[in-house]
Short mmCIF file of C-alpha atoms in Angstrom, two decimals:
data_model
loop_
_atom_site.label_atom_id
_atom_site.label_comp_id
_atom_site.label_asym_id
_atom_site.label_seq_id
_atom_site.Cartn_x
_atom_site.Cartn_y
_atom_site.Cartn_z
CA UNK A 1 -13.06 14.66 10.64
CA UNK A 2 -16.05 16.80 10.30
CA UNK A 3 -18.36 17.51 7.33
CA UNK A 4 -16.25 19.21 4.87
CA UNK A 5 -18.70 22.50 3.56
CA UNK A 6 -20.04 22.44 0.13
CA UNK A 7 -17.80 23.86 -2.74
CA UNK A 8 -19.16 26.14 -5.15
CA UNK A 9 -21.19 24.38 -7.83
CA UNK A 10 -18.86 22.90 -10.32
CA UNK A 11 -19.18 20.59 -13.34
CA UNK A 12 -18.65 17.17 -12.19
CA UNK A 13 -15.49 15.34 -13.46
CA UNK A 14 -16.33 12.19 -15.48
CA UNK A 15 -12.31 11.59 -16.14
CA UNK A 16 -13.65 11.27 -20.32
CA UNK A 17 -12.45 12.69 -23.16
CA UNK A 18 -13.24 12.96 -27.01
CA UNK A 19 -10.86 11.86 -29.39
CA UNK A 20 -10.69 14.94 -31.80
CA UNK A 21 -10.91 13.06 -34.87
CA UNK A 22 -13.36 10.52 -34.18
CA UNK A 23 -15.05 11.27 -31.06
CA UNK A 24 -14.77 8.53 -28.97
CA UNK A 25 -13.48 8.26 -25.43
CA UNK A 26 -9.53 9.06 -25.26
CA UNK A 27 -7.66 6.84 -22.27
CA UNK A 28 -4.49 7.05 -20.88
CA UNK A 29 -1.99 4.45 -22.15
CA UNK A 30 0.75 3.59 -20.02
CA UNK A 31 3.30 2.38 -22.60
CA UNK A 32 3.14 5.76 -24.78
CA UNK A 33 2.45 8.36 -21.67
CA UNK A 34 0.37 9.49 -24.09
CA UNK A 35 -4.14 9.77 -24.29
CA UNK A 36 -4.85 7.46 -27.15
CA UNK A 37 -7.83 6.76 -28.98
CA UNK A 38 -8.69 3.18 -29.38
CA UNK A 39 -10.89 3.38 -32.15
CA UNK A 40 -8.97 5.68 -34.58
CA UNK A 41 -5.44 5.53 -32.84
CA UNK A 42 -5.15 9.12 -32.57
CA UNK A 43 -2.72 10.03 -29.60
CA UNK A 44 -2.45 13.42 -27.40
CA UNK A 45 1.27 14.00 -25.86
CA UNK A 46 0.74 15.13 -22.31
CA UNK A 47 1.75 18.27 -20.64
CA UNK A 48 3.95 18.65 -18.29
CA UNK A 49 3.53 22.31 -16.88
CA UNK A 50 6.53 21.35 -14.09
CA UNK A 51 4.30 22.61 -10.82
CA UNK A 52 4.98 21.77 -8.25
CA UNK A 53 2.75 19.71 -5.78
CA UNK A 54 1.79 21.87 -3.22
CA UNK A 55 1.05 20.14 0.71
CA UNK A 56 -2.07 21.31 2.26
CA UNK A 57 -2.10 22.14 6.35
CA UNK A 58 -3.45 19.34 8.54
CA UNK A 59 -4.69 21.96 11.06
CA UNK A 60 -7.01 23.70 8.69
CA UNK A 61 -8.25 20.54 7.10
CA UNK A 62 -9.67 19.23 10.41
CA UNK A 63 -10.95 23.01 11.06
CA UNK A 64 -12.51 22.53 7.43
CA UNK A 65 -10.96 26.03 6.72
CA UNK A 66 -9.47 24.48 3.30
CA UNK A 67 -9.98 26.66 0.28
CA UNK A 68 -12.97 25.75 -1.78
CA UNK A 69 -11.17 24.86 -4.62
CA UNK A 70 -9.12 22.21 -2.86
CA UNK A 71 -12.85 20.23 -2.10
CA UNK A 72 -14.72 18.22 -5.02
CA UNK A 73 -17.79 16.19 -5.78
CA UNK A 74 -17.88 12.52 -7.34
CA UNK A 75 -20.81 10.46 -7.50
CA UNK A 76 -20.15 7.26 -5.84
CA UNK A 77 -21.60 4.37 -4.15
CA UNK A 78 -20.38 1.89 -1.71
CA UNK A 79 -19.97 -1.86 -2.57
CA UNK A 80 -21.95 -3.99 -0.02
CA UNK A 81 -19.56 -6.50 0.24
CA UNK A 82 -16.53 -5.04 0.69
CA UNK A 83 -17.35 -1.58 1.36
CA UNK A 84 -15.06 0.00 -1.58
CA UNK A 85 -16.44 3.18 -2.20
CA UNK A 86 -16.28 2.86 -6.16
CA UNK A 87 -16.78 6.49 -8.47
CA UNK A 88 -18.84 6.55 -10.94
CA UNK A 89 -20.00 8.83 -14.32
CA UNK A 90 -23.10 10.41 -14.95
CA UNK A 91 -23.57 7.68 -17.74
CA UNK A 92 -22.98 4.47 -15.69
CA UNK A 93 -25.69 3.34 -13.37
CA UNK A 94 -24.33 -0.14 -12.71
CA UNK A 95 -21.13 -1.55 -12.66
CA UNK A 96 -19.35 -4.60 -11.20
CA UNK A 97 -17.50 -3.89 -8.27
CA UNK A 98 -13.64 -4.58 -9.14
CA UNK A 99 -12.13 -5.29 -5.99
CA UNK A 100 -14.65 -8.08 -5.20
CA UNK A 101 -17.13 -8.74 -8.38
CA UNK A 102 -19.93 -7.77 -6.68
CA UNK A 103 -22.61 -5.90 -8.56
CA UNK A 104 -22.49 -2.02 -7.41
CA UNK A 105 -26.04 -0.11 -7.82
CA UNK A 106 -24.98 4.21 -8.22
CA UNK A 107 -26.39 6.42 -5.59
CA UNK A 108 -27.91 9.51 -6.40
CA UNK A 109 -26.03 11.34 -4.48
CA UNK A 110 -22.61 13.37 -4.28
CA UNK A 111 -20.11 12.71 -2.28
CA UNK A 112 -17.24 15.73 -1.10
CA UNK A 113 -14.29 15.06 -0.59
CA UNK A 114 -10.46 16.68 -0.54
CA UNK A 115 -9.27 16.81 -4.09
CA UNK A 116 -6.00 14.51 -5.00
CA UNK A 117 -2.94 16.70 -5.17
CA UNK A 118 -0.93 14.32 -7.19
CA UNK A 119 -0.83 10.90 -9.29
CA UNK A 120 1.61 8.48 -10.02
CA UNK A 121 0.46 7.44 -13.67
CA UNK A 122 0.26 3.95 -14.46
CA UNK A 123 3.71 2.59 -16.07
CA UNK A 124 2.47 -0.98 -16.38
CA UNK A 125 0.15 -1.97 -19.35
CA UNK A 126 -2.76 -4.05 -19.09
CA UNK A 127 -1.30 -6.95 -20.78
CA UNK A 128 2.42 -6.40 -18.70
CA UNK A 129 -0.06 -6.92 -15.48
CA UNK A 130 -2.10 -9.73 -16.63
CA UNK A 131 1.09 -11.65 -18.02
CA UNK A 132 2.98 -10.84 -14.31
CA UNK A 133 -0.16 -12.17 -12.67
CA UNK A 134 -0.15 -15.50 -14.25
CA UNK A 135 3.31 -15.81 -14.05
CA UNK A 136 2.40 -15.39 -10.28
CA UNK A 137 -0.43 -17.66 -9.99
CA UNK A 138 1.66 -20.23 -11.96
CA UNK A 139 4.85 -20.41 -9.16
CA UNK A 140 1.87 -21.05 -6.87
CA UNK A 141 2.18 -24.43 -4.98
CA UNK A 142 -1.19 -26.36 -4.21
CA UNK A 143 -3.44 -24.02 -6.10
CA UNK A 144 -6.30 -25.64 -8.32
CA UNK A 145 -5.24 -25.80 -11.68
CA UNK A 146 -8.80 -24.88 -12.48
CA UNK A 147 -8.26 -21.38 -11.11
CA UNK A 148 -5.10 -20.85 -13.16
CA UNK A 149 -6.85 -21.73 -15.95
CA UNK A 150 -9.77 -19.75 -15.17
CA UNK A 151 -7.48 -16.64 -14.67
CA UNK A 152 -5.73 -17.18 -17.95
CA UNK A 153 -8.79 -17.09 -20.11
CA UNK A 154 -8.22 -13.57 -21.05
CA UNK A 155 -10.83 -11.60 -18.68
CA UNK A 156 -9.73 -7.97 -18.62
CA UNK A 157 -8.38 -6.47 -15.75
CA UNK A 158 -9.33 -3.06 -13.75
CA UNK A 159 -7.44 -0.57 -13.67
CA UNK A 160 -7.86 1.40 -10.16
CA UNK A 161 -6.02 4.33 -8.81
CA UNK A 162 -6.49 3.42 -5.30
CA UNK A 163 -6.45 6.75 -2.51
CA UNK A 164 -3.54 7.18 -0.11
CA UNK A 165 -2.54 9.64 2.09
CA UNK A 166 0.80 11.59 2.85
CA UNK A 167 2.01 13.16 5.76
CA UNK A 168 4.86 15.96 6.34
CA UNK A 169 5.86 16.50 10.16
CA UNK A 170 8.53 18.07 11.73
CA UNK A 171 9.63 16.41 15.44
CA UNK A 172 11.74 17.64 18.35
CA UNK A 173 11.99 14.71 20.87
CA UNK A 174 13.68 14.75 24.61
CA UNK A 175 14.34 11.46 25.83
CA UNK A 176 15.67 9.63 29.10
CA UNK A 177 16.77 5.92 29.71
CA UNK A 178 20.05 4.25 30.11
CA UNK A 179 23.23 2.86 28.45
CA UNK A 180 24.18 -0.46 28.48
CA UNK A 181 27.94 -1.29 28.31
CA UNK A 182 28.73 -5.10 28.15
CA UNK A 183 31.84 -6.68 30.22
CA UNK A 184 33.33 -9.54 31.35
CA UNK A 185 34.16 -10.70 35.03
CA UNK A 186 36.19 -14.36 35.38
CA UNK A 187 33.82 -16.63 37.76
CA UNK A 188 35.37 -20.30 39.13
CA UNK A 189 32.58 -23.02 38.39
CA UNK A 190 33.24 -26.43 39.49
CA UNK A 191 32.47 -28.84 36.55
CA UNK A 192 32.69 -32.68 37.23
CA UNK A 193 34.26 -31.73 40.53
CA UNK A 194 36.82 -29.86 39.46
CA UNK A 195 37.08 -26.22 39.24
CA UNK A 196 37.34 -24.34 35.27
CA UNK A 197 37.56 -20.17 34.93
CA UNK A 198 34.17 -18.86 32.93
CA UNK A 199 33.79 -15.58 31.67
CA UNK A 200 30.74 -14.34 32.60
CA UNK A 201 28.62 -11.37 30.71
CA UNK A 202 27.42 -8.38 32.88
CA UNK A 203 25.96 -5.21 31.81
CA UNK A 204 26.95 -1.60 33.23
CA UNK A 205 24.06 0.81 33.26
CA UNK A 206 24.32 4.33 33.01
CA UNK A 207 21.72 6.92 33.23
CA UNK A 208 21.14 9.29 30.21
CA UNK A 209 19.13 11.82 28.69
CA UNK A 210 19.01 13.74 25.64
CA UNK A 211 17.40 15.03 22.95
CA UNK A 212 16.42 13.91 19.24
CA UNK A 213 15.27 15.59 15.87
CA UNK A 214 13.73 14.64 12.86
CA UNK A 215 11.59 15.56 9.49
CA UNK A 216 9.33 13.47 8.27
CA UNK A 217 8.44 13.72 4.76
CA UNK A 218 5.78 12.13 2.90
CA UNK A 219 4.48 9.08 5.35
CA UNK A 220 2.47 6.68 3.29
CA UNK A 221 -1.02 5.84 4.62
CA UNK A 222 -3.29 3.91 2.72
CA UNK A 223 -6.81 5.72 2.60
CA UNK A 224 -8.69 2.53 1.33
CA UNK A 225 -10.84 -0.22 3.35
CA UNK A 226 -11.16 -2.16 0.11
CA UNK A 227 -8.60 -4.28 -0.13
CA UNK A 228 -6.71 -6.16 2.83
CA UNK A 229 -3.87 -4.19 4.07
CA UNK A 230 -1.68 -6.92 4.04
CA UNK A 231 -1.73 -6.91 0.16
CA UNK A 232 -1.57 -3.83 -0.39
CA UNK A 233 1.21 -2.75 2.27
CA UNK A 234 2.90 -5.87 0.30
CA UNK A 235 2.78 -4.23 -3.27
CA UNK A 236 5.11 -1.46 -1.58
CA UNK A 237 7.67 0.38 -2.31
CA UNK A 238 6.13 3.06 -4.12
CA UNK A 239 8.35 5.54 -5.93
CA UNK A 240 6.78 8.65 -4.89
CA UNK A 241 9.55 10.92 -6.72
CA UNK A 242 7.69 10.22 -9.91
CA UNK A 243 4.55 11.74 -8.42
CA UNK A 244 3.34 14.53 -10.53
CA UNK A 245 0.59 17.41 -9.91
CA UNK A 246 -2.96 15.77 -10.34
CA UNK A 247 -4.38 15.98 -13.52
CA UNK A 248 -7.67 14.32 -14.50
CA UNK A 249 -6.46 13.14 -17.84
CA UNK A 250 -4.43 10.37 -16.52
CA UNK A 251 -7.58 9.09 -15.00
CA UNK A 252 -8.37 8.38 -18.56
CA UNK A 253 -9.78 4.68 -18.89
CA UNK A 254 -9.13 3.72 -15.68
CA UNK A 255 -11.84 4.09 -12.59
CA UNK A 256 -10.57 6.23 -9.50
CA UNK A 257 -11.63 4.86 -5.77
CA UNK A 258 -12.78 7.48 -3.14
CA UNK A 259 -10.94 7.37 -0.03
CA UNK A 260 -12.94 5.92 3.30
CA UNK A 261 -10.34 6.58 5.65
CA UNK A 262 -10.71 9.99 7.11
CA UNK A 263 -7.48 12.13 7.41
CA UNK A 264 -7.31 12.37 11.07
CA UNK A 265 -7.36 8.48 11.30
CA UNK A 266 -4.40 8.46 8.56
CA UNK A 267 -2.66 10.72 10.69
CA UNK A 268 -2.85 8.60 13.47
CA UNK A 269 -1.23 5.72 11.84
CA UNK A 270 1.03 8.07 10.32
CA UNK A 271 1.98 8.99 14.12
CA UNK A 272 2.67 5.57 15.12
CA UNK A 273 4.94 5.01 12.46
CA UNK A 274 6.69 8.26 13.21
CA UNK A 275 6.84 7.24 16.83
CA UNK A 276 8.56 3.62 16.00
CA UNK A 277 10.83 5.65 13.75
CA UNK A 278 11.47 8.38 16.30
CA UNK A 279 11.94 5.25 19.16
CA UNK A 280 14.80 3.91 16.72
CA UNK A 281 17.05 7.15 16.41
CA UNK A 282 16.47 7.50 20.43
CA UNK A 283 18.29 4.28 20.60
CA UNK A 284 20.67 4.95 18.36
CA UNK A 285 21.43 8.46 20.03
CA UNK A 286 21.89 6.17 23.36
CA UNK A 287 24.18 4.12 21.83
CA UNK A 288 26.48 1.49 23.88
CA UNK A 289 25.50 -2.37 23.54
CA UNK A 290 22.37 -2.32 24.95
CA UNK A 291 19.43 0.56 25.73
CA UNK A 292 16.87 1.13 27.95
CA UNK A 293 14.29 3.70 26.93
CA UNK A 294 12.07 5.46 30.11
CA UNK A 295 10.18 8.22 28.19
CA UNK A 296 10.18 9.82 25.04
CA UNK A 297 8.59 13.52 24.97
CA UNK A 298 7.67 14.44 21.34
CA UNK A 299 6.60 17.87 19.90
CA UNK A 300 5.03 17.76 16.46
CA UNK A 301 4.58 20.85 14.12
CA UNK A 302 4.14 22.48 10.58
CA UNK A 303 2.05 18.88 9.99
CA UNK A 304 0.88 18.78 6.25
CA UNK A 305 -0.39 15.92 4.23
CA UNK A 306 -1.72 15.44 0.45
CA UNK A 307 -4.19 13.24 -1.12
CA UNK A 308 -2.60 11.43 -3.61
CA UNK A 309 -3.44 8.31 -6.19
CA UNK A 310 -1.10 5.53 -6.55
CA UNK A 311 -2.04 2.83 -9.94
CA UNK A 312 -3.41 -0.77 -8.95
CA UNK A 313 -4.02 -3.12 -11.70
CA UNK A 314 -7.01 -5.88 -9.52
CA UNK A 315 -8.81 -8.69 -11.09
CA UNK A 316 -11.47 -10.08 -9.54
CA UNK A 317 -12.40 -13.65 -10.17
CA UNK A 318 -15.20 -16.01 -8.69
CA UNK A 319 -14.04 -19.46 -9.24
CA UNK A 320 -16.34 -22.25 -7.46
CA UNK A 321 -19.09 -19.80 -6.08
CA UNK A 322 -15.92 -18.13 -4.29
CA UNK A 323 -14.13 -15.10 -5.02
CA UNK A 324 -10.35 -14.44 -5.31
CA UNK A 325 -8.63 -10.89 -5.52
CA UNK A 326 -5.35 -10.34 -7.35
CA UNK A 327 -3.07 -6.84 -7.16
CA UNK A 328 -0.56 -5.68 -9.36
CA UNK A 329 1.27 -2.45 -8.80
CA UNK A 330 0.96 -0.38 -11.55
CA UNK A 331 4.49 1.11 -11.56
CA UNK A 332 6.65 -1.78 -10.47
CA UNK A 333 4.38 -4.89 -11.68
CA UNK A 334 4.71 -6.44 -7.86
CA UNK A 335 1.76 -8.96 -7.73
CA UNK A 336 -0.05 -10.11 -4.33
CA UNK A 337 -3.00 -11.57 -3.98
CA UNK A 338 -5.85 -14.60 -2.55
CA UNK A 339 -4.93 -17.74 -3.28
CA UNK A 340 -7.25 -21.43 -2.75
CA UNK A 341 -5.54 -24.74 -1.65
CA UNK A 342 -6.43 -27.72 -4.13
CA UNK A 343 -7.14 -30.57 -1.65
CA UNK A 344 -5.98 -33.38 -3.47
CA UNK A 345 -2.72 -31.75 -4.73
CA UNK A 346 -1.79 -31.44 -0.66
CA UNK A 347 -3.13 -35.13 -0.11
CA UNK A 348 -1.01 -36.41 -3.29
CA UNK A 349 1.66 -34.55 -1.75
CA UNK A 350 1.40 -35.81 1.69
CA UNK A 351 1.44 -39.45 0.50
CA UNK A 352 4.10 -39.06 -1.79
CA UNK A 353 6.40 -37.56 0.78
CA UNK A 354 5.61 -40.75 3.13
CA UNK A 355 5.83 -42.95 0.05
CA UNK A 356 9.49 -41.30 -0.27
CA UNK A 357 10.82 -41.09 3.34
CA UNK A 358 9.11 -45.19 3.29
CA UNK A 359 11.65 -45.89 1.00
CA UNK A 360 14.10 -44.46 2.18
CA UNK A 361 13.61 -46.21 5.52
CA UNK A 362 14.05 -49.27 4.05
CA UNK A 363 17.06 -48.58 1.84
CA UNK A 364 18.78 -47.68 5.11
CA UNK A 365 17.80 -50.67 7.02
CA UNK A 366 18.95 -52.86 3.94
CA UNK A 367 22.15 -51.10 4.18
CA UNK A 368 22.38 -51.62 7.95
#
C-alpha cells in the first residue's frame, strides 16, 4: 500500500483522561463498562450514541483517496526484538515492550495510519486474566515449577488492544469438474483355491459445471507481526457482534498497538480464506460421493474492510535469562501461550514409566 497523505494537523490522541473530581488519569474498567478513577473512585457511565460502524472501500484505500478524517497520527516506535510497533504518549519516552519485555526507546516521529472503525471493549478484568493464566500454566505438564511460581508473584499484566483487519466481499463463482457416484460390481476372487463373490467399489464420473455465490462479511485478519500467529489465531473466536463504533475512551488504561500489516497484504489472506471457503460450497454444489474440481472462475466486488481493535490481556516474563509470552483474550478469557520443558520432571518421568512397565513385566512373568 502506498504512503497514505498527511491529514490535516490534529491534536494527537494520548487515550487520557482527567478524573473531574480529582484530576488524575480516568481508565476504562471492564467489570463496570464504566471510566473509573483509581485514586478517588469516581466513575463516568459510557455513551452509547447507537452508530453504526460504517465499512470503508478497499479500492479507494489503496488509491489513498480516503477522506482525511478517516487517517490519524500516533507516535510510535518499533520494538527491536520483536518488531511490535508499540504507541506511545507525549509523556512517555521509555517503556518496556509488553509482548516481549524488551526495553522500547520513543521515536520522534509520527506515524499515519487508517483510523480504527470499531472496538470490542475489554470484558475480562485484570485479575479474571491473571487468575485464568495461572490456572493455565498450572494444568501444564513438565513446566518448571520455578516459572509458575515466578508468574504467580503478582506482576501486572498489559493490557493491549491488538489491530486486526476486516474484510466485506461479494463473490460470483463459475465452476467445472465432475461427479462422483459410488457403485458396486460382484467380482469372483479365488481365495485358498477356491472361488468367493467380492463386491468391488467403482466410481462413475460425470462431467459438470455450474455456478456458485456468496457474501462474505467481516473476514478476520490479524494486522499484527508481534505475536506468533499460532497464538493468536488460537485465542479465536472473537464475537464481533459486540463490536461497537471506535471511541478513544475505551482505550483508557490500556496501550493500543499500531498495525504492521498493510491492508492489501490482509486482503490477500483474506482472499485465500475466501477461496478455501468458496472451494467448499463448489463441492458441495457438485454433490454425489465424491468431486473433482477443474477450475474455479471467481469475480470479486463492492470489497470493503475496517480497522478494528480486538482486547489482549499479554504478560511478558523472563525467567532464566529467557523470555516467555502469555495471551489472554480479553472477552472470552481463552489463554495461549510459550511454555519451557523442566528437564528433570521429563527424566523423572521417563524412569518412572520404565520403573512401572519393569514391574509390570515381572508380575506377568510370575503369573505365567
Amino acid at each position: 500500500m502506498s504512503d497514505i497523505p498527511p491529514p490535516p494537523p490534529t491534536p494527537e490522541e494520548t487515550h487520557r483522561f482527567p478524573c473531574e473530581q480529582c484530576g488524575a488519569d480516568y481508565r476504562f474498567d471492564p467489570d463496570k463498562g464504566t471510566l473509573t478513577c483509581d485514586h478517588c473512585g469516581h466513575t463516568i457511565a459510557m455513551q452509547d450514541e447507537g452508530e453504526r460502524i460504517r465499512e470503508l472501500d478497499f479500492r479507494a484505500a489503496l488509491n489513498d483517496q480516503l477522506p482525511a478524517q478517516e487517517i490519524e497520527e500516533t507516535r510510535t516506535a518499533s520494538c527491536p526484538n520483536c518488531g511490535a510497533s508499540v504507541e506511545f504518549d507525549p509523556a512517555t519516552h521509555a517503556v518496556e515492550c509488553p509482548f516481549c519485555a524488551t526495553p522500547v526507546v520513543a521515536d520522534t516521529g509520527a506515524n499515519r495510519h487508517i483510523k480504527p472503525r470499531a472496538v470490542l471493549p475489554f470484558s475480562w478484568s485484570e485479575r479474571a486474566a491473571h487468575n485464568a493464566m495461572n490456572d493455565w500454566l498450572g494444568r501444564l505438564w513438565f513446566a518448571p515449577s520455578g516459572l509458575k511460581d515466578y508468574a504467580r508473584k503478582g506482576r501486572r499484566m498489559q493490557g493491549i488492544y491488538t489491530p486486526y483487519w476486516t474484510y466485506d466481499a461479494d463473490t460470483k463463482s463459475s465452476y467445472s469438474g465432475q461427479r462422483g457416484t459410488i457403485y458396486y460390481v460382484t467380482r469372483t476372487v479365488m481365495v485358498d483355491g477356491k472361488p468367493q463373490q467380492r463386491q468391488v467399489q467403482k466410481i462413475r464420473w460425470t462431467p459438470v459445471s455450474g455456478r456458485t455465490a456468496r457474501f462474505f462479511d467481516d473476514v478476520l485478519i490479524l494486522a499484527s507481526r508481534a505475536l506468533p500467529k499460532r497464538y493468536t489465531d488460537a485465542l479465536q473466536p472473537w464475537d464481533l457482534s459486540h463490536l461497537i463504533p471506535y471511541s478513544p475512551e475505551y482505550l483508557a488504561g490500556f496501550r493500543a498497538e499500531a498495525y504492521t500489516v498493510p491492508l492489501d497484504e490482509g486482503y490477500g489472506e483474506a482472499r485465500a480464506i475466501m477461496d478455501r471457503t468458496i472451494e467448499r460450497d463448489v463441492r458441495f454444489d457438485i454433490g454425489g460421493d465424491r468431486q473433482q474440481v477443474h477450475r474455479i472462475d471467481t469475480t470479486v466486488s463492492d470489497v470493503t474492510f475496517k480497522h478494528i481493535l480486538l482486547p489482549v490481556w499479554l504478560a511478558a516474563y523472563k525467567y532464566r535469562g529467557k523470555t516467555y509470552r502469555f495471551v489472554v483474550n480479553g472477552q472470552t478469557g481463552r489463554v495461549q501461550g510459550e511454555r519451557p520443558w523442566s528437564a528433570w520432571k521429563i527424566a523423572f518421568a521417563m524412569i518412572l514409566g520404565a520403573l512401572v512397565a519393569a514391574g509390570l513385566g515381572y508380575i506377568i512373568a510370575q503369573n505365567q
